[in-house]
PDB file of C-alpha atoms in Angstrom:
ATOM      1  CA  MET A 245      75.297 100.415 103.540  1.00 40.00           C
ATOM      2  CA  GLN A 246      76.934 101.349 100.300  1.00 42.00           C
ATOM      3  CA  ASN A 247      79.281 104.243  99.900  1.00 45.00           C
ATOM      4  CA  PRO A 248      77.466 107.117  98.128  1.00 43.00           C
ATOM      5  CA  GLY A 249      78.674 106.921  94.546  1.00 41.00           C
ATOM      6  CA  GLY A 250      81.254 104.254  95.345  1.00 43.00           C
ATOM      7  CA  GLY A 251      79.704 100.777  95.519  1.00 47.00           C
ATOM      8  CA  ASP A 252      81.025  98.538  98.284  1.00 51.00           C
ATOM      9  CA  GLN A 253      84.386 100.301  98.545  1.00 52.00           C
ATOM     10  CA  PRO A 254      85.701 101.208 101.999  1.00 54.00           C
ATOM     11  CA  ARG A 255      84.837 104.642 103.305  1.00 54.00           C
ATOM     12  CA  ARG A 256      87.514 107.298 103.070  1.00 58.00           C
ATOM     13  CA  LYS A 257      88.154 110.326 105.222  1.00 58.00           C
ATOM     14  CA  GLY A 258      85.715 113.058 104.256  1.00 61.00           C
ATOM     15  CA  ASP A 259      83.087 110.779 102.686  1.00 71.00           C
ATOM     16  CA  PRO A 260      79.455 111.735 103.398  1.00 85.00           C
ATOM     17  CA  LEU A 261      77.898 109.665 106.139  1.00 87.00           C
ATOM     18  CA  VAL A 262      74.307 109.401 107.363  1.00 92.00           C
ATOM     19  CA  LEU A 263      73.949 109.857 111.121  1.00 93.00           C
ATOM     20  CA  ARG A 264      70.466 109.228 112.440  1.00 94.00           C
ATOM     21  CA  VAL A 265      68.593 108.372 115.594  1.00 95.00           C
ATOM     22  CA  SER A 266      65.679 105.991 115.223  1.00 93.00           C
ATOM     23  CA  HIS A 267      63.956 103.773 117.817  1.00 92.00           C
ATOM     24  CA  ARG A 268      66.533 104.544 120.552  1.00 93.00           C
ATOM     25  CA  THR A 269      69.419 103.572 118.268  1.00 94.00           C
ATOM     26  CA  LEU A 270      72.153 105.836 116.924  1.00 94.00           C
ATOM     27  CA  TRP A 271      73.029 104.826 113.381  1.00 93.00           C
ATOM     28  CA  VAL A 272      76.323 106.082 111.964  1.00 89.00           C
ATOM     29  CA  GLY A 273      76.438 104.755 108.445  1.00 87.00           C
ATOM     30  CA  SER A 274      75.808 101.033 108.919  1.00 86.00           C
ATOM     31  CA  ALA A 275      77.017 100.936 112.540  1.00 86.00           C
ATOM     32  CA  ALA A 276      74.292 100.808 115.188  1.00 89.00           C
ATOM     33  CA  VAL A 277      74.780 102.010 118.760  1.00 90.00           C
ATOM     34  CA  PRO A 278      72.011 101.671 121.358  1.00 93.00           C
ATOM     35  CA  LEU A 279      71.478 105.104 122.874  1.00 94.00           C
ATOM     36  CA  HIS A 280      71.598 103.694 126.417  1.00 93.00           C
ATOM     37  CA  ASN A 281      75.272 102.789 125.751  1.00 92.00           C
ATOM     38  CA  VAL A 282      76.254 106.392 124.976  1.00 93.00           C
ATOM     39  CA  THR A 283      78.310 107.851 127.841  1.00 93.00           C
ATOM     40  CA  TRP A 284      79.753 111.034 126.367  1.00 92.00           C
ATOM     41  CA  VAL A 285      78.854 113.391 123.511  1.00 94.00           C
ATOM     42  CA  ASP A 286      80.854 116.493 122.678  1.00 92.00           C
ATOM     43  CA  ALA A 287      81.489 118.795 119.735  1.00 92.00           C
ATOM     44  CA  PHE A 288      84.820 120.582 119.801  1.00 89.00           C
ATOM     45  CA  ARG A 289      87.651 121.780 117.617  1.00 86.00           C
ATOM     46  CA  LEU A 290      90.366 119.160 117.426  1.00 79.00           C
ATOM     47  CA  ASN A 291      93.731 120.662 118.373  1.00 76.00           C
ATOM     48  CA  HIS A 292      96.462 121.212 115.847  1.00 70.00           C
ATOM     49  CA  ASP A 293      98.560 118.133 115.212  1.00 69.00           C
ATOM     50  CA  TRP A 294     101.976 119.569 116.071  1.00 75.00           C
ATOM     51  CA  GLY A 295     103.613 116.136 115.965  1.00 77.00           C
ATOM     52  CA  ARG A 296     102.530 115.501 112.393  1.00 74.00           C
ATOM     53  CA  ALA A 297     103.532 119.011 111.324  1.00 75.00           C
ATOM     54  CA  PHE A 298     106.960 118.594 112.927  1.00 79.00           C
ATOM     55  CA  SER A 299     107.340 115.206 111.259  1.00 81.00           C
ATOM     56  CA  ARG A 300     106.574 116.769 107.875  1.00 77.00           C
ATOM     57  CA  LEU A 301     109.076 119.544 108.570  1.00 79.00           C
ATOM     58  CA  VAL A 302     111.811 117.025 109.385  1.00 83.00           C
ATOM     59  CA  GLN A 303     110.991 115.019 106.238  1.00 83.00           C
ATOM     60  CA  TRP A 304     111.243 118.104 104.044  1.00 78.00           C
ATOM     61  CA  LEU A 305     114.442 119.277 105.717  1.00 80.00           C
ATOM     62  CA  VAL A 306     116.088 115.867 105.260  1.00 84.00           C
ATOM     63  CA  LEU A 307     115.066 115.919 101.611  1.00 80.00           C
ATOM     64  CA  ALA A 308     116.430 119.470 101.276  1.00 76.00           C
ATOM     65  CA  VAL A 309     119.769 118.474 102.827  1.00 79.00           C
ATOM     66  CA  ILE A 310     120.065 115.510 100.440  1.00 83.00           C
ATOM     67  CA  VAL A 311     119.249 117.669  97.403  1.00 76.00           C
ATOM     68  CA  TYR A 312     121.624 120.414  98.567  1.00 76.00           C
ATOM     69  CA  ALA A 313     124.419 117.890  99.117  1.00 79.00           C
ATOM     70  CA  ALA A 314     123.828 116.345  95.682  1.00 79.00           C
ATOM     71  CA  ILE A 315     123.940 119.754  93.994  1.00 75.00           C
ATOM     72  CA  ASN A 316     127.110 120.726  95.843  1.00 74.00           C
ATOM     73  CA  TYR A 317     128.714 117.396  94.942  1.00 76.00           C
ATOM     74  CA  ALA A 318     127.766 117.868  91.275  1.00 73.00           C
ATOM     75  CA  ASN A 319     129.120 121.454  91.287  1.00 71.00           C
ATOM     76  CA  ALA A 320     132.248 120.720  93.347  1.00 65.00           C
ATOM     77  CA  GLY A 321     134.597 122.039  90.657  1.00 58.00           C
ATOM     78  CA  ASP A 322     132.578 125.174  89.852  1.00 59.00           C
ATOM     79  CA  VAL A 323     133.637 128.448  91.467  1.00 51.00           C
ATOM     80  CA  GLU A 324     130.305 130.213  90.969  1.00 54.00           C
ATOM     81  CA  GLN A 325     127.607 128.896  93.345  1.00 53.00           C
ATOM     82  CA  ASN A 326     125.264 131.889  93.739  1.00 56.00           C
ATOM     83  CA  GLY A 327     122.235 129.735  92.906  1.00 58.00           C
ATOM     84  CA  ASN A 328     122.739 127.527  95.980  1.00 61.00           C
ATOM     85  CA  SER A 329     121.796 130.229  98.483  1.00 66.00           C
ATOM     86  CA  SER A 330     118.572 130.989  96.607  1.00 72.00           C
ATOM     87  CA  LEU A 331     117.835 127.254  96.432  1.00 70.00           C
ATOM     88  CA  VAL A 332     118.226 127.000 100.227  1.00 69.00           C
ATOM     89  CA  LEU A 333     115.812 129.921 100.706  1.00 75.00           C
ATOM     90  CA  ILE A 334     113.265 128.297  98.392  1.00 78.00           C
ATOM     91  CA  VAL A 335     113.503 124.995 100.271  1.00 74.00           C
ATOM     92  CA  VAL A 336     113.113 126.732 103.659  1.00 76.00           C
ATOM     93  CA  ALA A 337     110.082 128.642 102.330  1.00 82.00           C
ATOM     94  CA  ILE A 338     108.542 125.361 101.127  1.00 80.00           C
ATOM     95  CA  CYS A 339     109.189 123.787 104.542  1.00 77.00           C
ATOM     96  CA  VAL A 340     107.478 126.679 106.348  1.00 80.00           C
ATOM     97  CA  PHE A 341     104.541 126.539 103.916  1.00 83.00           C
ATOM     98  CA  VAL A 342     104.116 122.780 104.442  1.00 76.00           C
ATOM     99  CA  VAL A 343     104.144 123.131 108.245  1.00 78.00           C
ATOM    100  CA  ILE A 344     101.603 125.987 108.213  1.00 80.00           C
ATOM    101  CA  ARG A 345      99.349 124.081 105.802  1.00 78.00           C
ATOM    102  CA  GLU A 346      99.596 120.961 107.987  1.00 73.00           C
ATOM    103  CA  LEU A 347      98.655 122.934 111.105  1.00 73.00           C
ATOM    104  CA  ILE A 348      95.712 124.645 109.436  1.00 73.00           C
ATOM    105  CA  ALA A 349      94.431 121.351 108.018  1.00 69.00           C
ATOM    106  CA  SER A 350      94.742 119.543 111.356  1.00 65.00           C
ATOM    107  CA  ALA A 351      92.405 121.876 113.319  1.00 73.00           C
ATOM    108  CA  LYS A 352      88.988 120.465 112.513  1.00 81.00           C
ATOM    109  CA  PRO A 353      85.632 120.629 114.266  1.00 89.00           C
ATOM    110  CA  VAL A 354      84.578 117.134 115.326  1.00 89.00           C
ATOM    111  CA  LEU A 355      81.650 115.453 117.021  1.00 91.00           C
ATOM    112  CA  VAL A 356      82.665 112.606 119.309  1.00 90.00           C
ATOM    113  CA  VAL A 357      80.178 110.100 120.694  1.00 91.00           C
ATOM    114  CA  GLU A 358      81.718 107.678 123.179  1.00 91.00           C
ATOM    115  CA  MET A 359      80.132 104.437 124.320  1.00 89.00           C
ATOM    116  CA  ASN A 360      80.499 102.742 127.690  1.00 89.00           C
ATOM    117  CA  SER A 361      82.822 100.173 126.055  1.00 83.00           C
ATOM    118  CA  GLY A 362      85.329 102.921 125.218  1.00 82.00           C
ATOM    119  CA  SER A 363      84.475 102.886 121.509  1.00 83.00           C
ATOM    120  CA  ARG A 364      84.106 106.245 119.817  1.00 86.00           C
ATOM    121  CA  VAL A 365      82.253 107.592 116.818  1.00 86.00           C
ATOM    122  CA  VAL A 366      84.084 110.590 115.354  1.00 88.00           C
ATOM    123  CA  VAL A 367      82.531 112.654 112.566  1.00 90.00           C
ATOM    124  CA  THR A 368      83.101 116.145 111.238  1.00 88.00           C
ATOM    125  CA  LEU A 369      81.401 119.052 109.493  1.00 89.00           C
ATOM    126  CA  PRO A 370      82.746 122.487 108.573  1.00 87.00           C
ATOM    127  CA  SER A 371      80.365 124.205 110.997  1.00 87.00           C
ATOM    128  CA  MET A 372      80.832 123.951 114.752  1.00 90.00           C
ATOM    129  CA  ASP A 373      77.250 125.129 115.290  1.00 93.00           C
ATOM    130  CA  GLU A 374      75.841 122.230 113.258  1.00 94.00           C
ATOM    131  CA  LEU A 375      77.927 119.736 115.232  1.00 94.00           C
ATOM    132  CA  ARG A 376      76.754 121.222 118.532  1.00 95.00           C
ATOM    133  CA  GLU A 377      73.152 120.999 117.336  1.00 95.00           C
ATOM    134  CA  ILE A 378      73.599 117.328 116.411  1.00 95.00           C
ATOM    135  CA  ALA A 379      75.238 116.664 119.806  1.00 95.00           C
ATOM    136  CA  GLY A 380      72.235 118.272 121.508  1.00 95.00           C
ATOM    137  CA  GLN A 381      69.831 116.140 119.474  1.00 95.00           C
ATOM    138  CA  ILE A 382      71.695 112.952 120.455  1.00 95.00           C
ATOM    139  CA  VAL A 383      71.648 113.896 124.138  1.00 94.00           C
ATOM    140  CA  TYR A 384      67.953 114.781 123.926  1.00 95.00           C
ATOM    141  CA  ALA A 385      67.202 111.421 122.259  1.00 95.00           C
ATOM    142  CA  ILE A 386      68.830 109.502 125.141  1.00 93.00           C
ATOM    143  CA  ASP A 387      66.026 110.501 127.522  1.00 92.00           C
ATOM    144  CA  HIS A 388      63.244 110.801 124.941  1.00 93.00           C
ATOM    145  CA  PRO A 389      62.523 107.475 123.166  1.00 89.00           C
ATOM    146  CA  GLU A 390      60.260 109.149 120.608  1.00 93.00           C
ATOM    147  CA  ALA A 391      63.034 111.464 119.331  1.00 93.00           C
ATOM    148  CA  GLU A 392      64.240 110.806 115.798  1.00 95.00           C
ATOM    149  CA  PHE A 393      66.445 112.800 113.417  1.00 95.00           C
ATOM    150  CA  THR A 394      68.786 112.395 110.470  1.00 94.00           C
ATOM    151  CA  ALA A 395      71.902 114.384 109.574  1.00 94.00           C
ATOM    152  CA  ILE A 396      74.557 114.117 106.890  1.00 92.00           C
ATOM    153  CA  VAL A 397      78.046 114.390 108.336  1.00 92.00           C
ATOM    154  CA  ARG A 398      81.554 113.649 107.086  1.00 89.00           C
ATOM    155  CA  GLN A 399      83.663 110.632 107.942  1.00 82.00           C
ATOM    156  CA  PHE A 400      86.571 111.547 110.199  1.00 79.00           C
ATOM    157  CA  ASN A 401      89.269 108.947 110.224  1.00 64.00           C
ATOM    158  CA  ASN A 402      92.490 109.786 112.015  1.00 54.00           C
ATOM    159  CA  SER A 403      93.835 106.262 111.836  1.00 48.00           C
ATOM    160  CA  THR A 404      95.164 104.193 108.979  1.00 39.00           C
ATOM    161  CA  ASN A 405      92.343 101.637 109.092  1.00 42.00           C
ATOM    162  CA  ASN A 406      91.131 101.292 105.508  1.00 39.00           C
ATOM    163  CA  TYR A 407      87.811  99.791 106.589  1.00 42.00           C
ATOM    164  CA  GLY A 408      86.576 103.195 107.411  1.00 42.00           C
ATOM    165  CA  PRO A 409      86.051 103.025 110.799  1.00 42.00           C
ATOM    166  CA  VAL A 410      82.719 104.406 111.549  1.00 47.00           C
ATOM    167  CA  VAL A 411      83.353 103.252 115.098  1.00 52.00           C
ATOM    168  CA  ASN A 412      86.916 103.407 116.397  1.00 50.00           C
ATOM    169  CA  MET A 413      87.567 100.616 118.902  1.00 54.00           C
ATOM    170  CA  THR A 414      90.071 101.581 121.557  1.00 57.00           C
ATOM    171  CA  ASN A 415      90.271  99.790 124.883  1.00 56.00           C
ATOM    172  CA  GLY A 416      86.932  98.059 124.265  1.00 57.00           C
ATOM    173  CA  ARG A 417      86.148  95.005 126.348  1.00 62.00           C
ATOM    174  CA  GLY A 418      86.792  91.829 124.373  1.00 61.00           C
ATOM    175  CA  ASN A 419      87.754  93.749 121.235  1.00 59.00           C
ATOM    176  CA  THR A 420      89.739  91.524 118.893  1.00 60.00           C
ATOM    177  CA  GLY A 421      89.719  93.872 115.912  1.00 56.00           C
ATOM    178  CA  PHE A 422      88.967  92.882 112.330  1.00 52.00           C
ATOM    179  CA  LYS A 423      89.151  89.194 111.405  1.00 50.00           C
ATOM    180  CA  LEU A 424      89.936  88.621 107.742  1.00 42.00           C
TER     181      LEU A 424
END
């Protein structure tokens, strides 16, 4: 399946993705999952990524210390250094802003569909209600072979795999990953 508006390029986080159930198969983009392999479906708000926010804070603080040290080294002979205290306040304000932005951006509603192999499909939409409705439709389709539906969701990729992953393989039996 081609990327909407992007040829054969790999999918990126946030790209539109077609999720549909047809003939007892869950299609997520071009990945097909037999509905009888689905073991868990849930829509929930992903917790804030405190680790990533803290990492960003440390990165900014290290950068601030380096810049502050460079400025002090350059102005070592100057008596007047009133600008340094305001520079420190600006850097601290930027650090706080970055951490708050990181925390706000990391809390996202997601729909997770897990298979009996341990593989997971993770997608997102802005609305929790829409994700819950899609989860209900998937669960309904497991016991009702005639059920079919289509929904447009967003790719959620919390790994660095540039192939997209529509299906994240973790602890799958016999999983050898991508062969290039």
